[in-house]
Short mmCIF file of N, CA and C and ligand atoms in Angstrom, two decimals:
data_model
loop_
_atom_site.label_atom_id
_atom_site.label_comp_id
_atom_site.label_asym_id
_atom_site.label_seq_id
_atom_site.Cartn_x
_atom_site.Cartn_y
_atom_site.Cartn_z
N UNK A 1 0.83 -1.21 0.00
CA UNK A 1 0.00 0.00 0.00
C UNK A 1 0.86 1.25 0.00
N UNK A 2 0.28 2.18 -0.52
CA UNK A 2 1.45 3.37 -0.81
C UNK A 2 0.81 4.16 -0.25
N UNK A 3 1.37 4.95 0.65
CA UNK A 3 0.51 6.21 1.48
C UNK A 3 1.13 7.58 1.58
N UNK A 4 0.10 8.23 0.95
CA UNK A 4 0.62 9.78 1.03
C UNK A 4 0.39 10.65 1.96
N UNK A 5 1.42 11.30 1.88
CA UNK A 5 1.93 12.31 2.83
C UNK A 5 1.63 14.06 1.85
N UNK A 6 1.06 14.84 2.46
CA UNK A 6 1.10 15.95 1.90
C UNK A 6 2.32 16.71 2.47
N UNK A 7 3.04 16.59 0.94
CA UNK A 7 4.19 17.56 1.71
C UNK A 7 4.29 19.08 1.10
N UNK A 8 4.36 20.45 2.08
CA UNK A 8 4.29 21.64 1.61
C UNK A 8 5.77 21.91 2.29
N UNK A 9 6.15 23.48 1.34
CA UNK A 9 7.32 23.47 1.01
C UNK A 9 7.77 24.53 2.09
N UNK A 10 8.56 24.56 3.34
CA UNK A 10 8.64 25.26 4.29
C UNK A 10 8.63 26.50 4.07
N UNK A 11 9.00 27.33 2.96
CA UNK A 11 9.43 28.51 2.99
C UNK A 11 7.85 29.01 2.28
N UNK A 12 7.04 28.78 1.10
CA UNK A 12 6.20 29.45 0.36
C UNK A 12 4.88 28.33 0.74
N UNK A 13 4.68 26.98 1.31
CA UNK A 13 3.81 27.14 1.81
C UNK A 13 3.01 26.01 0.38
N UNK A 14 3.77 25.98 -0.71
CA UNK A 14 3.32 25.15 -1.83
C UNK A 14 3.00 23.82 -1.02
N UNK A 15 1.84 23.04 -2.19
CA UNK A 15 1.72 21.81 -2.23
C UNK A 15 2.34 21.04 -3.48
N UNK A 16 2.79 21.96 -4.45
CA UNK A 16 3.39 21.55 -5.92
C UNK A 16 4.82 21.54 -5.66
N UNK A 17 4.71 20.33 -4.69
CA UNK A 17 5.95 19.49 -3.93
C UNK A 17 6.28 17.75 -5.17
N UNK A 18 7.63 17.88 -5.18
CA UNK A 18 8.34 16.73 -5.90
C UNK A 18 9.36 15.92 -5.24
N UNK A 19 9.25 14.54 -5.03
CA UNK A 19 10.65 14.10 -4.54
C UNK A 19 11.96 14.32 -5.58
N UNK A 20 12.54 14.76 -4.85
CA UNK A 20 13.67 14.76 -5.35
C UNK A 20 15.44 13.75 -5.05
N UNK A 21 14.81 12.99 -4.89
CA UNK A 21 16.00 12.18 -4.44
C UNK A 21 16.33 12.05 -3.19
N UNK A 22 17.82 11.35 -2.52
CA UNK A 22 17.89 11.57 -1.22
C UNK A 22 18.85 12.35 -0.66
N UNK A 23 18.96 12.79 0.71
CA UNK A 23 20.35 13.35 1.02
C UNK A 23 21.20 12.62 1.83
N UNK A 24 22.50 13.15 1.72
CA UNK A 24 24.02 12.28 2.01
C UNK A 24 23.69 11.45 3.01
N UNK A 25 22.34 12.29 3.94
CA UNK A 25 21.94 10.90 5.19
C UNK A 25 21.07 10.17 4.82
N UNK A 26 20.51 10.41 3.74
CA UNK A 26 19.31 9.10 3.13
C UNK A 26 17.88 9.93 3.76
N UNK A 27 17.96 10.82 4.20
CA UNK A 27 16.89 11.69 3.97
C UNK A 27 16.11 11.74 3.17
N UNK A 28 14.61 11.91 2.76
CA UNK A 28 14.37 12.00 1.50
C UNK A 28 14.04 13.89 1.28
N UNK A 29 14.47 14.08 0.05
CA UNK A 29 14.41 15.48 -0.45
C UNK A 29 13.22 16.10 -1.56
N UNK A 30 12.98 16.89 -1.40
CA UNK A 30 11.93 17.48 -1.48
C UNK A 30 12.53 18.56 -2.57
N UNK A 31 11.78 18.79 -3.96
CA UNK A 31 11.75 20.03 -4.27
C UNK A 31 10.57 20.83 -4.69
N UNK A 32 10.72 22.09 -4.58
CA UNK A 32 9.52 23.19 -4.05
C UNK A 32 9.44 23.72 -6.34
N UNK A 33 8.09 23.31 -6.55
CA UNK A 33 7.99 23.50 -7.64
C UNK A 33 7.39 24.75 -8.27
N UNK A 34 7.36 25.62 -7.01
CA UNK A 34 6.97 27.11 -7.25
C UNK A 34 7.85 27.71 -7.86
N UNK A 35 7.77 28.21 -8.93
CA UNK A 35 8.89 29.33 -9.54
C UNK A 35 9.52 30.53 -8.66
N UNK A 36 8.59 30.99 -8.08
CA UNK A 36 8.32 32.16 -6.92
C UNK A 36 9.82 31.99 -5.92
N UNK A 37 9.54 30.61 -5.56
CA UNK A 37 10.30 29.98 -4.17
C UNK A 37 11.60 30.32 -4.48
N UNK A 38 12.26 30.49 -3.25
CA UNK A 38 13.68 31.12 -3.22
C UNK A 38 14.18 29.70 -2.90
N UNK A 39 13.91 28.47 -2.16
CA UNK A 39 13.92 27.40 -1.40
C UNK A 39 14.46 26.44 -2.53
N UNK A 40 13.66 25.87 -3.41
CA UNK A 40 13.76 25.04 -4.30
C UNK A 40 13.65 23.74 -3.53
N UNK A 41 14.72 23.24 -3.21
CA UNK A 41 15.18 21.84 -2.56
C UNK A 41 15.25 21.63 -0.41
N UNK A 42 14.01 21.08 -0.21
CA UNK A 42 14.37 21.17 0.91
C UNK A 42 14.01 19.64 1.69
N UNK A 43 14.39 18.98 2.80
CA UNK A 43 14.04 18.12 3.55
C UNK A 43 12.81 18.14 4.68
N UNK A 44 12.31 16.79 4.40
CA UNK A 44 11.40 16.78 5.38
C UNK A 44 11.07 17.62 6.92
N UNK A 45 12.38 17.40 7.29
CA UNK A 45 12.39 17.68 8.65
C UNK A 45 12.51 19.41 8.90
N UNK A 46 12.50 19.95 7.76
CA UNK A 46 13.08 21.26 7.84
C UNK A 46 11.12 21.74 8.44
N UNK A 47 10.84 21.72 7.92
CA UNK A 47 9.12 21.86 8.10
C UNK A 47 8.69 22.00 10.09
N UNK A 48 9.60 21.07 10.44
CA UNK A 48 9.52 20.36 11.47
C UNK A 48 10.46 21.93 12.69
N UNK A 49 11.54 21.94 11.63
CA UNK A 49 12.63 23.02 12.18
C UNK A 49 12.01 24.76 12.28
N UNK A 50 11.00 24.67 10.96
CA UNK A 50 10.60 26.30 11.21
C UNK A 50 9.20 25.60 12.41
N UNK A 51 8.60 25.30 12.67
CA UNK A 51 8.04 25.47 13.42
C UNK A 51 8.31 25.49 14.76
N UNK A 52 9.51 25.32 15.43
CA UNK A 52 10.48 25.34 16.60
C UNK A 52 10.97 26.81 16.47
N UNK A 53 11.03 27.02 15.53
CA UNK A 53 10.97 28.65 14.93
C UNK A 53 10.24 29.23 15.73
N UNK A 54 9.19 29.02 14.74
CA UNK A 54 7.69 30.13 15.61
C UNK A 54 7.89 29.63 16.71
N UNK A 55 7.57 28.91 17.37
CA UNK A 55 7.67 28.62 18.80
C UNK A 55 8.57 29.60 19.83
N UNK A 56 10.33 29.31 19.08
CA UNK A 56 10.70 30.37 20.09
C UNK A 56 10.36 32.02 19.60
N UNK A 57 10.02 31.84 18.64
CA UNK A 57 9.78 33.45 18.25
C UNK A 57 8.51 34.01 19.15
N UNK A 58 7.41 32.92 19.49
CA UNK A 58 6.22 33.21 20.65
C UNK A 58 6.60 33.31 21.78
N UNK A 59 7.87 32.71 22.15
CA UNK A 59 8.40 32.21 23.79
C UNK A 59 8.66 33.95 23.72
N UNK A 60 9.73 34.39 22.63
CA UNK A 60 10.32 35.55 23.17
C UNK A 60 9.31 36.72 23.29
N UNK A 61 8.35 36.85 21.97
CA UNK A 61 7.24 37.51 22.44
C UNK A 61 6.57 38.05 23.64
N UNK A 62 5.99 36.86 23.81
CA UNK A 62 5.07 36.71 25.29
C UNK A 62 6.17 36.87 26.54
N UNK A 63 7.47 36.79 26.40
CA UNK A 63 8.25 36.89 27.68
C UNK A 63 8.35 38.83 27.60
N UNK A 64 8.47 38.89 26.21
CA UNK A 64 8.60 40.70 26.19
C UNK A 64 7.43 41.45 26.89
N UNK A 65 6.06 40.27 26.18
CA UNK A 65 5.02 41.26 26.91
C UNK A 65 4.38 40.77 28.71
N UNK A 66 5.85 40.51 29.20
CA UNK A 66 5.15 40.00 30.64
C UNK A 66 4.73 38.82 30.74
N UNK A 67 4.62 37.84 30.13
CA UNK A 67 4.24 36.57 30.04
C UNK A 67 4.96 35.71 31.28
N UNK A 68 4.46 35.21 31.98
CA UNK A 68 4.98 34.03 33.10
C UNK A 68 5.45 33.06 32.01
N UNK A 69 6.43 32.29 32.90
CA UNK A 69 7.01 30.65 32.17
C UNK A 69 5.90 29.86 32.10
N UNK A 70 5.57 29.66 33.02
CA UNK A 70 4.26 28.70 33.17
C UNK A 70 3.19 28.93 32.32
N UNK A 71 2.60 30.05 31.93
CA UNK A 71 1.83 31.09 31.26
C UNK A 71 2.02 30.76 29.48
N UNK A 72 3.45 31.10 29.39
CA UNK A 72 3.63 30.98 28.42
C UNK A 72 3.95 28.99 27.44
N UNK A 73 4.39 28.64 28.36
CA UNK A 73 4.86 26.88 28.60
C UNK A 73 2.75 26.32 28.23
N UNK A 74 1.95 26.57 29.06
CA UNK A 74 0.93 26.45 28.77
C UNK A 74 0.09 26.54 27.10
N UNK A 75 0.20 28.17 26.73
CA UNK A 75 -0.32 28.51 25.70
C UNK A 75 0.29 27.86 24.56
N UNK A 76 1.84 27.55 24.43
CA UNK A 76 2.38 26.93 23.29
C UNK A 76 2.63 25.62 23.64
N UNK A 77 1.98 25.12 24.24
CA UNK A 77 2.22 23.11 24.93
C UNK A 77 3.67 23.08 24.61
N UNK A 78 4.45 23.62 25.28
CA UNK A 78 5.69 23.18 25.43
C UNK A 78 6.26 23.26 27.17
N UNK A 79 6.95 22.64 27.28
CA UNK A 79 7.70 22.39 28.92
C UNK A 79 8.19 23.66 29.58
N UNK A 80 8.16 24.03 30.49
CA UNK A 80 8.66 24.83 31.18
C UNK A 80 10.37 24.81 30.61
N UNK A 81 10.69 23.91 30.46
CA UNK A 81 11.88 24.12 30.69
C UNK A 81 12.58 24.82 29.34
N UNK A 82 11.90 24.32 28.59
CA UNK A 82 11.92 25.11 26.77
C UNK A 82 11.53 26.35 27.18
N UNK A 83 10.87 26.69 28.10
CA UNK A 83 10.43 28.66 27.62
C UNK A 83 10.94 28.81 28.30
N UNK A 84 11.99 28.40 29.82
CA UNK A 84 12.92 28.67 30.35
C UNK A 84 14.16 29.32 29.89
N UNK A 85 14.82 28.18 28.74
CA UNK A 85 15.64 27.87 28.19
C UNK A 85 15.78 28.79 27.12
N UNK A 86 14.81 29.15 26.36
CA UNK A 86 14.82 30.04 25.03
C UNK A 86 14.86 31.40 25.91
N UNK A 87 14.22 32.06 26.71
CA UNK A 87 13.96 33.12 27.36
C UNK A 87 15.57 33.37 27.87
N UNK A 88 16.65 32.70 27.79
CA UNK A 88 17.71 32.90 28.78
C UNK A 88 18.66 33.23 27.52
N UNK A 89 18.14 32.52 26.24
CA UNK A 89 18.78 32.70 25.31
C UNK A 89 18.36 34.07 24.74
N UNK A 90 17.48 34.38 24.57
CA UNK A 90 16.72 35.58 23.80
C UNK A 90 17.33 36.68 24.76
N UNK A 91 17.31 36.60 26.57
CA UNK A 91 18.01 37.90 26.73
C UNK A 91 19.55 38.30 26.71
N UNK A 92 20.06 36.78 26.09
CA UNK A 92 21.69 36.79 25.91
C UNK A 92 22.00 38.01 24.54
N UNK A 93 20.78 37.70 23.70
CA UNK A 93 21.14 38.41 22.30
C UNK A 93 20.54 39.80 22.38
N UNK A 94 19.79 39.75 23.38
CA UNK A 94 19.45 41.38 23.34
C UNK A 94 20.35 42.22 24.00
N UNK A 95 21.40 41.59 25.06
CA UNK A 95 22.01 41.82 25.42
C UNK A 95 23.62 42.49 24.17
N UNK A 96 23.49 41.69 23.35
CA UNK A 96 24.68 42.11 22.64
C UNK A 96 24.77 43.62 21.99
ZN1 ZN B 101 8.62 26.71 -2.02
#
């Protein structure tokens, strides 16, 4: 049985997604068949990577606007210890 997976293309969001072969780890690769797309060729897991993205991009948010750990650990179902952890990082770089 062959089962599909809808795969969209991390950066533009396409479904006019193509395999494209594999990578050096046997990954399978993906290319983004939008002309538009700056991306072209990307891996599964990358999909997986911008959304850890948004995530800390909400952690730092909500910590700017007063947000508790707990508060914030809640609203994005992630662990205390992740909005801990990003929050310690985010005021390292504001710091620079
Ligand atoms: Zn694309």
């Amino acid at each position: 049985m062959t089962v599909f997976i809808t795969v969209t293309c991390p950066d533009c969001h396409s479904t006019n997604v193509v395999k494209h072969g594999k990578s050096g780890e046997g990954k399978q690769r993906y290319c983004c068949r939008n002309e538009e797309c700056l991306r072209r060729t990307f891996l599964l897991d990358y999909s997986y990577e911008g959304h850890k993205r948004s995530v800390k991009k909400k952690i730092a948010d909500m910590s700017v606007n007063g947000s508790g750990v707990r508060d914030t650990a809640r609203v994005l179902k992630v662990s205390t210890s992740t909005v801990i952890k990003e929050i310690k990082k985010t005021k390292k770089t504001q710091e620079c």
